[in-house]
Coordinates of C-alpha atoms in Angstrom, one line a residue:
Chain A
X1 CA -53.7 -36.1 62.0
X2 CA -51.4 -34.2 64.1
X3 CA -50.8 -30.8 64.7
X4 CA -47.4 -29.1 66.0
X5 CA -47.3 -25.7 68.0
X6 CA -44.6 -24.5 68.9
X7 CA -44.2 -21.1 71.7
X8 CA -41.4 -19.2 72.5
X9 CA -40.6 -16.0 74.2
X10 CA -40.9 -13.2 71.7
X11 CA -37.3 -12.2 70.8
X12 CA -37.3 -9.0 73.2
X13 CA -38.0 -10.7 76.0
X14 CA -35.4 -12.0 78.6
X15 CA -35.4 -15.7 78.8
X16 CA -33.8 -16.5 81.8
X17 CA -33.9 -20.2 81.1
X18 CA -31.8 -20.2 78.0
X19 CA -29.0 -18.0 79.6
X20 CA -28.7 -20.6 82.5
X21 CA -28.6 -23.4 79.2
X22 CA -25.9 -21.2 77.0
X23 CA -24.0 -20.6 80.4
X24 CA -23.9 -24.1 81.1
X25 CA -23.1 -24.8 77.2
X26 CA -20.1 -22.6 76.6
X27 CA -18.7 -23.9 80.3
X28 CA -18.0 -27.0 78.1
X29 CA -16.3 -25.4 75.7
X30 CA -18.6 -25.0 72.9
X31 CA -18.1 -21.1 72.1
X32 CA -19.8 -21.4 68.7
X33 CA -23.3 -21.2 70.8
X34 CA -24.6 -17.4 70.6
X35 CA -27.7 -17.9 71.9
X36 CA -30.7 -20.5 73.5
X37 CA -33.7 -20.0 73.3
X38 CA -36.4 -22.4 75.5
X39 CA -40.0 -22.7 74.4
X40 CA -42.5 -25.1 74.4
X41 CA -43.7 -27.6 71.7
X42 CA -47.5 -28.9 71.9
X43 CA -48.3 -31.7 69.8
X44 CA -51.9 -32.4 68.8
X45 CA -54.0 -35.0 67.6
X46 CA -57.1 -33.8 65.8
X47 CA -59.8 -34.7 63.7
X48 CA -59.7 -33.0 59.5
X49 CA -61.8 -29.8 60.1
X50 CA -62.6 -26.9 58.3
X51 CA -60.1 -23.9 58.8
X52 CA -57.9 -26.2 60.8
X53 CA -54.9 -23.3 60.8
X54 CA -57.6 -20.5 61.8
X55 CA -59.0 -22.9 64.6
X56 CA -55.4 -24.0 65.8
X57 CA -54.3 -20.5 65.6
X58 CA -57.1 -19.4 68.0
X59 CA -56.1 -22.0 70.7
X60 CA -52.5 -21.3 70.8
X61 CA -53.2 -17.3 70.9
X62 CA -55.7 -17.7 74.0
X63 CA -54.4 -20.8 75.3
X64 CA -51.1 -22.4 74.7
X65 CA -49.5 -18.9 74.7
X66 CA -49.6 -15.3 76.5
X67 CA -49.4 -13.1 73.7
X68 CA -47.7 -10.4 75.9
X69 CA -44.5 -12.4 75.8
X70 CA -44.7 -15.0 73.7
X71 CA -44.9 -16.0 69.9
X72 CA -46.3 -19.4 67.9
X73 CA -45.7 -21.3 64.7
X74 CA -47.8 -24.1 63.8
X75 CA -46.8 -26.9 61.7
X76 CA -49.9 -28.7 60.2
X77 CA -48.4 -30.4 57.1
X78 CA -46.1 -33.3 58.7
X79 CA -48.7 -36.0 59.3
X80 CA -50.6 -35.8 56.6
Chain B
X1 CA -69.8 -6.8 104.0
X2 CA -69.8 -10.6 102.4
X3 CA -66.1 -11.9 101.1
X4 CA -65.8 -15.2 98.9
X5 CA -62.5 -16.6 98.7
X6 CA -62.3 -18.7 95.5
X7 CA -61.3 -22.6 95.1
X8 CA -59.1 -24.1 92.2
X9 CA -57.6 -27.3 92.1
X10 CA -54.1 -26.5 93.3
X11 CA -54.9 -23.4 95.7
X12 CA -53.3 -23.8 98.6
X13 CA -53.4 -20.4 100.5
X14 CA -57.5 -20.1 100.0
X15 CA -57.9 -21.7 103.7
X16 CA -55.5 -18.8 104.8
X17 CA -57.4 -16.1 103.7
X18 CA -60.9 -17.6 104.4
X19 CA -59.6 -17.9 108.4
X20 CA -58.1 -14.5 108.4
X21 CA -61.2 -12.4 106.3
X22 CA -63.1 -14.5 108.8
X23 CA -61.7 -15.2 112.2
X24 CA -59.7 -12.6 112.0
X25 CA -61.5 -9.8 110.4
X26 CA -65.2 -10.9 111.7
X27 CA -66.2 -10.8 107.8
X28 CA -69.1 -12.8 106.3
X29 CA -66.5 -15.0 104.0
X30 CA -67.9 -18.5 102.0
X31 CA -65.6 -21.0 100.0
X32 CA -66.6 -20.4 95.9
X33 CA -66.1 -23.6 94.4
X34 CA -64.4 -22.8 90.5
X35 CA -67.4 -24.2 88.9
X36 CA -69.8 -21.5 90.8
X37 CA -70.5 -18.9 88.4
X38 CA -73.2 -17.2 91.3
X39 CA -71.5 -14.3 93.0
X40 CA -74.7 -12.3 94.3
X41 CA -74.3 -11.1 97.7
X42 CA -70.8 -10.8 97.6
X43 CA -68.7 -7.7 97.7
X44 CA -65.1 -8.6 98.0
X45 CA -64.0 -12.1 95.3
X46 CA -60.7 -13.4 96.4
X47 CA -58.9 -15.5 94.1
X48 CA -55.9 -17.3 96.7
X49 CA -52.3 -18.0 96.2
X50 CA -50.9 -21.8 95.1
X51 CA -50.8 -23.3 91.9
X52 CA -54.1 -23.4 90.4
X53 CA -54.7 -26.9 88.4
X54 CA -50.8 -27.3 89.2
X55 CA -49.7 -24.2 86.4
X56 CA -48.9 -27.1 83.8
X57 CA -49.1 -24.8 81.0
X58 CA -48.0 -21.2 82.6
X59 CA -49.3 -19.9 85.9
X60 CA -52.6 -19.1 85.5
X61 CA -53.0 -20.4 81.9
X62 CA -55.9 -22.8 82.8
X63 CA -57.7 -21.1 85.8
X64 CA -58.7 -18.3 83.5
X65 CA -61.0 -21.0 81.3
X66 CA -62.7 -22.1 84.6
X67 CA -66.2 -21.2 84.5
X68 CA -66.4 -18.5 87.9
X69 CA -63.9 -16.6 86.1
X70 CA -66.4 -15.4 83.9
X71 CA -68.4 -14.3 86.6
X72 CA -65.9 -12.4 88.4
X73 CA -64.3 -10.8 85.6
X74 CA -68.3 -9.3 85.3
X75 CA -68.6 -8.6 88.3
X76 CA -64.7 -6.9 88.2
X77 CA -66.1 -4.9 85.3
X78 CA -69.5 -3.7 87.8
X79 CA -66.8 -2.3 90.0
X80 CA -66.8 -5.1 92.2
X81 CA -63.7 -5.7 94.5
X82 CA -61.2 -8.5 93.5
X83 CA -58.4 -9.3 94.9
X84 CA -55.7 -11.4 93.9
X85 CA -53.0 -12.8 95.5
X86 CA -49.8 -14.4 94.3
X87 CA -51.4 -17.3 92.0
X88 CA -54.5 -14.9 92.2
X89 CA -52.3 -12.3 90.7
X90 CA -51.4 -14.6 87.9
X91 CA -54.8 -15.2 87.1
X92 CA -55.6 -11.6 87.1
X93 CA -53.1 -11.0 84.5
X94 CA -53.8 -14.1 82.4
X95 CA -57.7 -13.2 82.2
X96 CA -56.9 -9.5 81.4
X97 CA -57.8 -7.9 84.2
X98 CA -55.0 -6.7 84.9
X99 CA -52.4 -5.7 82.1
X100 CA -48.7 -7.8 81.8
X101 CA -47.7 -10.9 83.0
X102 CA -45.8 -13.2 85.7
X103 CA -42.7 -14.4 84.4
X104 CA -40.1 -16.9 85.7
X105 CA -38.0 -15.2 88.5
X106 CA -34.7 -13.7 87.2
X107 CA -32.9 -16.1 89.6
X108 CA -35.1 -19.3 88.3
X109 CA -35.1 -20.5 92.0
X110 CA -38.5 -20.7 94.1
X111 CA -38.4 -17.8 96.7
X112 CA -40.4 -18.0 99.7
X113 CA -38.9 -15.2 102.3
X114 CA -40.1 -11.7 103.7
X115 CA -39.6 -9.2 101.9
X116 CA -39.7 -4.9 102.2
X117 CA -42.9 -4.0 100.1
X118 CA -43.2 0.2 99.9
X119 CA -46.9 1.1 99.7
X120 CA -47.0 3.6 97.0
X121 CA -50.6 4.0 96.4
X122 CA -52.0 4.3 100.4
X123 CA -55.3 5.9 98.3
X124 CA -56.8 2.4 97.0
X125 CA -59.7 0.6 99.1
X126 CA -57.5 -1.7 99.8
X127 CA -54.7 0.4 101.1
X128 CA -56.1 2.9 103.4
X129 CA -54.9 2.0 106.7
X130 CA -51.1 2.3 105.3
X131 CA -49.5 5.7 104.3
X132 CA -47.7 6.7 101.5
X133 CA -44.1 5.6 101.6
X134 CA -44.5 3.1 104.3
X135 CA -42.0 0.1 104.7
X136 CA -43.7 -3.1 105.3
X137 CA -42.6 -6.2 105.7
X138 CA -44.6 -9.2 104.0
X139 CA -43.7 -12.6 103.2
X140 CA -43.6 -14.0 99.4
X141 CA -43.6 -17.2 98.0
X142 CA -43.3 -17.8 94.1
X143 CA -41.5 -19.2 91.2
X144 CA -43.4 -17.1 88.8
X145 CA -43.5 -13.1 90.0
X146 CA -41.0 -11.8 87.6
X147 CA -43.6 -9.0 86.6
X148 CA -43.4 -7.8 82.8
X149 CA -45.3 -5.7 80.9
X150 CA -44.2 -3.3 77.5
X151 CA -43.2 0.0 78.0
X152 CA -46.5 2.1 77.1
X153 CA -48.1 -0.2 80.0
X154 CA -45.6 0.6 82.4
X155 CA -45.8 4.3 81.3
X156 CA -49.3 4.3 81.8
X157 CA -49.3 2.7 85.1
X158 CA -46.3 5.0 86.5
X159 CA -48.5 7.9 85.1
X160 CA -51.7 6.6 87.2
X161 CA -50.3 5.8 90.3
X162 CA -51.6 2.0 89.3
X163 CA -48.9 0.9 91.1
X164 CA -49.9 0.3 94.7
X165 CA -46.5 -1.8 96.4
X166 CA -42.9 -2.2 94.9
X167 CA -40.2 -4.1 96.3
X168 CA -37.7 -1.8 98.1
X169 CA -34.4 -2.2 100.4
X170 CA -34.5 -1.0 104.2
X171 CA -34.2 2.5 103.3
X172 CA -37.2 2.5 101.2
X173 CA -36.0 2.7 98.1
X174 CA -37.2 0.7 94.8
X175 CA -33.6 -0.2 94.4
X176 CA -32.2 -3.8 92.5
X177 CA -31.0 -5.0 95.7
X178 CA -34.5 -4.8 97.2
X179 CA -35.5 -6.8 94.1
X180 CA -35.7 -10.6 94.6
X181 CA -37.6 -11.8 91.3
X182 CA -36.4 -8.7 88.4
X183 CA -39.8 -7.3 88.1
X184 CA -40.2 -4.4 86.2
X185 CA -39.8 -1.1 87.8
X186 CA -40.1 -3.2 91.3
X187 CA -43.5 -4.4 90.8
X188 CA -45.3 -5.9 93.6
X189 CA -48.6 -5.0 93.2
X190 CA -50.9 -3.2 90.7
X191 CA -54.5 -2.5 90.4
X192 CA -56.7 -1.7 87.3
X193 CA -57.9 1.7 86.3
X194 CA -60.8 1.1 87.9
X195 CA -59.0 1.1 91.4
X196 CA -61.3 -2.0 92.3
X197 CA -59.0 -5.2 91.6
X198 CA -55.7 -5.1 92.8
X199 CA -53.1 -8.5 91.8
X200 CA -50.1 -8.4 94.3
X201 CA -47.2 -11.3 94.7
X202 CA -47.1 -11.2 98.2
X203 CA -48.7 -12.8 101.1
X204 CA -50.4 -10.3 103.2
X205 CA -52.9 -13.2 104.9
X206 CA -49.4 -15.0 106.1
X207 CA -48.7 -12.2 108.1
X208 CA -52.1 -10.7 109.6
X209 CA -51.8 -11.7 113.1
X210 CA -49.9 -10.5 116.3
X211 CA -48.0 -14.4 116.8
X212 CA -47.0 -14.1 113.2
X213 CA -43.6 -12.3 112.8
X214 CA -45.3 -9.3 111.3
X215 CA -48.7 -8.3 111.4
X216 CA -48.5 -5.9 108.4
X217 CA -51.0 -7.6 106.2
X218 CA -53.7 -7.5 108.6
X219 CA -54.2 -3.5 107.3
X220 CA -54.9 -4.8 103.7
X221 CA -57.1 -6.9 105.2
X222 CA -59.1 -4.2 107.4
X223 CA -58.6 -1.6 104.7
X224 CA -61.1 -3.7 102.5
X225 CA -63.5 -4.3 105.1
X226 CA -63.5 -0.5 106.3
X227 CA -64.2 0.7 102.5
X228 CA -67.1 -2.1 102.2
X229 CA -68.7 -1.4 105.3
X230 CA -68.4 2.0 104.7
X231 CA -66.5 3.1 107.8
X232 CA -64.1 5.3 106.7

């Protein structure tokens, strides 16, 4: 089954990456667009395990994100 | 006095350091491969600039699961020196070392230039041969050195005198214009409360001998080796 993780930059936290995006977004006109956001989606394949949410949690907190800056949501339900 | 400069995949300055600690410096300096987890006999763990198994994830992310670090952040926590530069800085910070992080540069552009570093903290063994307030000029060469960290850390570095360089302009002062990445508060350079590992962005082994066009990281350099050898 798969898993999906999915980091971004906690809310507080300047993303330069997005500005450069909405910048380039609103230069075409599109004036509706408040904000971007970038972050970055992991997608796993993993065996059934016991606590699967606890485990997954575990890796993206010490791995997949810094928890100084950034925030995850994991999506285990899709591929089931 | 025995230095060991530390080898990921992807570091690319560790050759730098290794002939400056030891051509330059006369120090007792070995290669530690990042599956070496043995640091007796060492004194002074350098972990190098570059882009440790290539920063896929973030800078740093992966080099602080390879087995040495372990062992250095051990031997860190014994009060054994460790210094980090650039990519090493990154590490520091991603194994917890050292508190906050390495973001993306405000400008998202790759700067590699000299740059005016003020030494703020000339009282670290790793500082003493500058003095407090003095301009230096030391190059840098990052995507990722953007440094952020919340406001109680900042606060309690301020309050500590943890923070040991910050970028300035020509008069010296911490200014935005002396500023190329948008660190916090000008941060070049911190160490822990310990005072024995200090993480800094620039590259003071890129500019630690007379042909290069400064010499001002060859101080850093003998600062270390003065406070390990005991000559003071």
């Amino acid at each position: 089954m798969k898993v999906k993780v999915y980091v971004k930059l906690k809310s507080g936290v300047l993303d330069p990456q997005g500005q450069t995006i909405l910048g380039s977004v609103r230069r075409l006109g599109h004036d509706f667009v408040k904000d971007v956001r970038v972050g970055k989606f992991f997608e796993i394949e993993v065996d059934e395990t016991e606590n699967l949410e606890e485990k997954i949690a575990e890796i993206s907190d010490k791995v997949l994100s810094n928890p100084i800056i950034e925030e995850f949501s994991i999506e285990t339900d899709g591929d089931r | 006095m025995k230095a060991g400069v530390v080898v990921f995949p992807g570091s690319n300055c560790d050759h730098d350091c290794y002939h400056i600690l030891k051509h330059v410096l006369d120090v007792d300096t070995a290669f530690l491969w990042h599956k070496d987890t043995d640091l007796s006999g060492i004194d002074l763990v350098v972990l190098p600039g570059g882009f440790s198994y290539g920063d896929y994830l973030r800078s740093g992310a992966i080099a602080k699961l390879s087995p040495i670090i372990e062992s250095v952040a051990e031997f860190a926590d014994k009060g054994g020196h460790v210094l980090g530069i650039c990519n090493g800085f990154q590490v520091l910070t991603e194994t917890g070392l050292l508190p906050g992080v390495l973001m993306r540069n405000r400008s998202l552009k790759f700067i590699s230039r000299y740059v005016n570093l003020r030494v703020d903290n000339a009282d670290t063994p790793y500082t003493t041969r500058y003095v407090d307030g003095e301009i230096v000029s030391i190059p840098i060469a990052h995507m990722d050195g953007n440094y952020y960290a919340d406001e109680a850390t900042l606060n309690e570095l301020e309050a500590n005198n943890r923070i040991v360089f910050r970028y300035c302009d020509d008069n010296g002062e911490a200014s935005a214009e002396g500023n190329p990445n948008g660190s916090l508060n000008n941060i070049a350079g911190i160490m822990n409360k310990g005072g024995n590992v200090l993480g800094m962005m620039p590259h003071p082994e890129r500019c630690a001998e007379d042909f290069m066009e400064t010499n001002h990281g060859y101080y850093l350099f003998e600062s270390i080796k003065k406070t390990l050898s005991g000559v003071l």
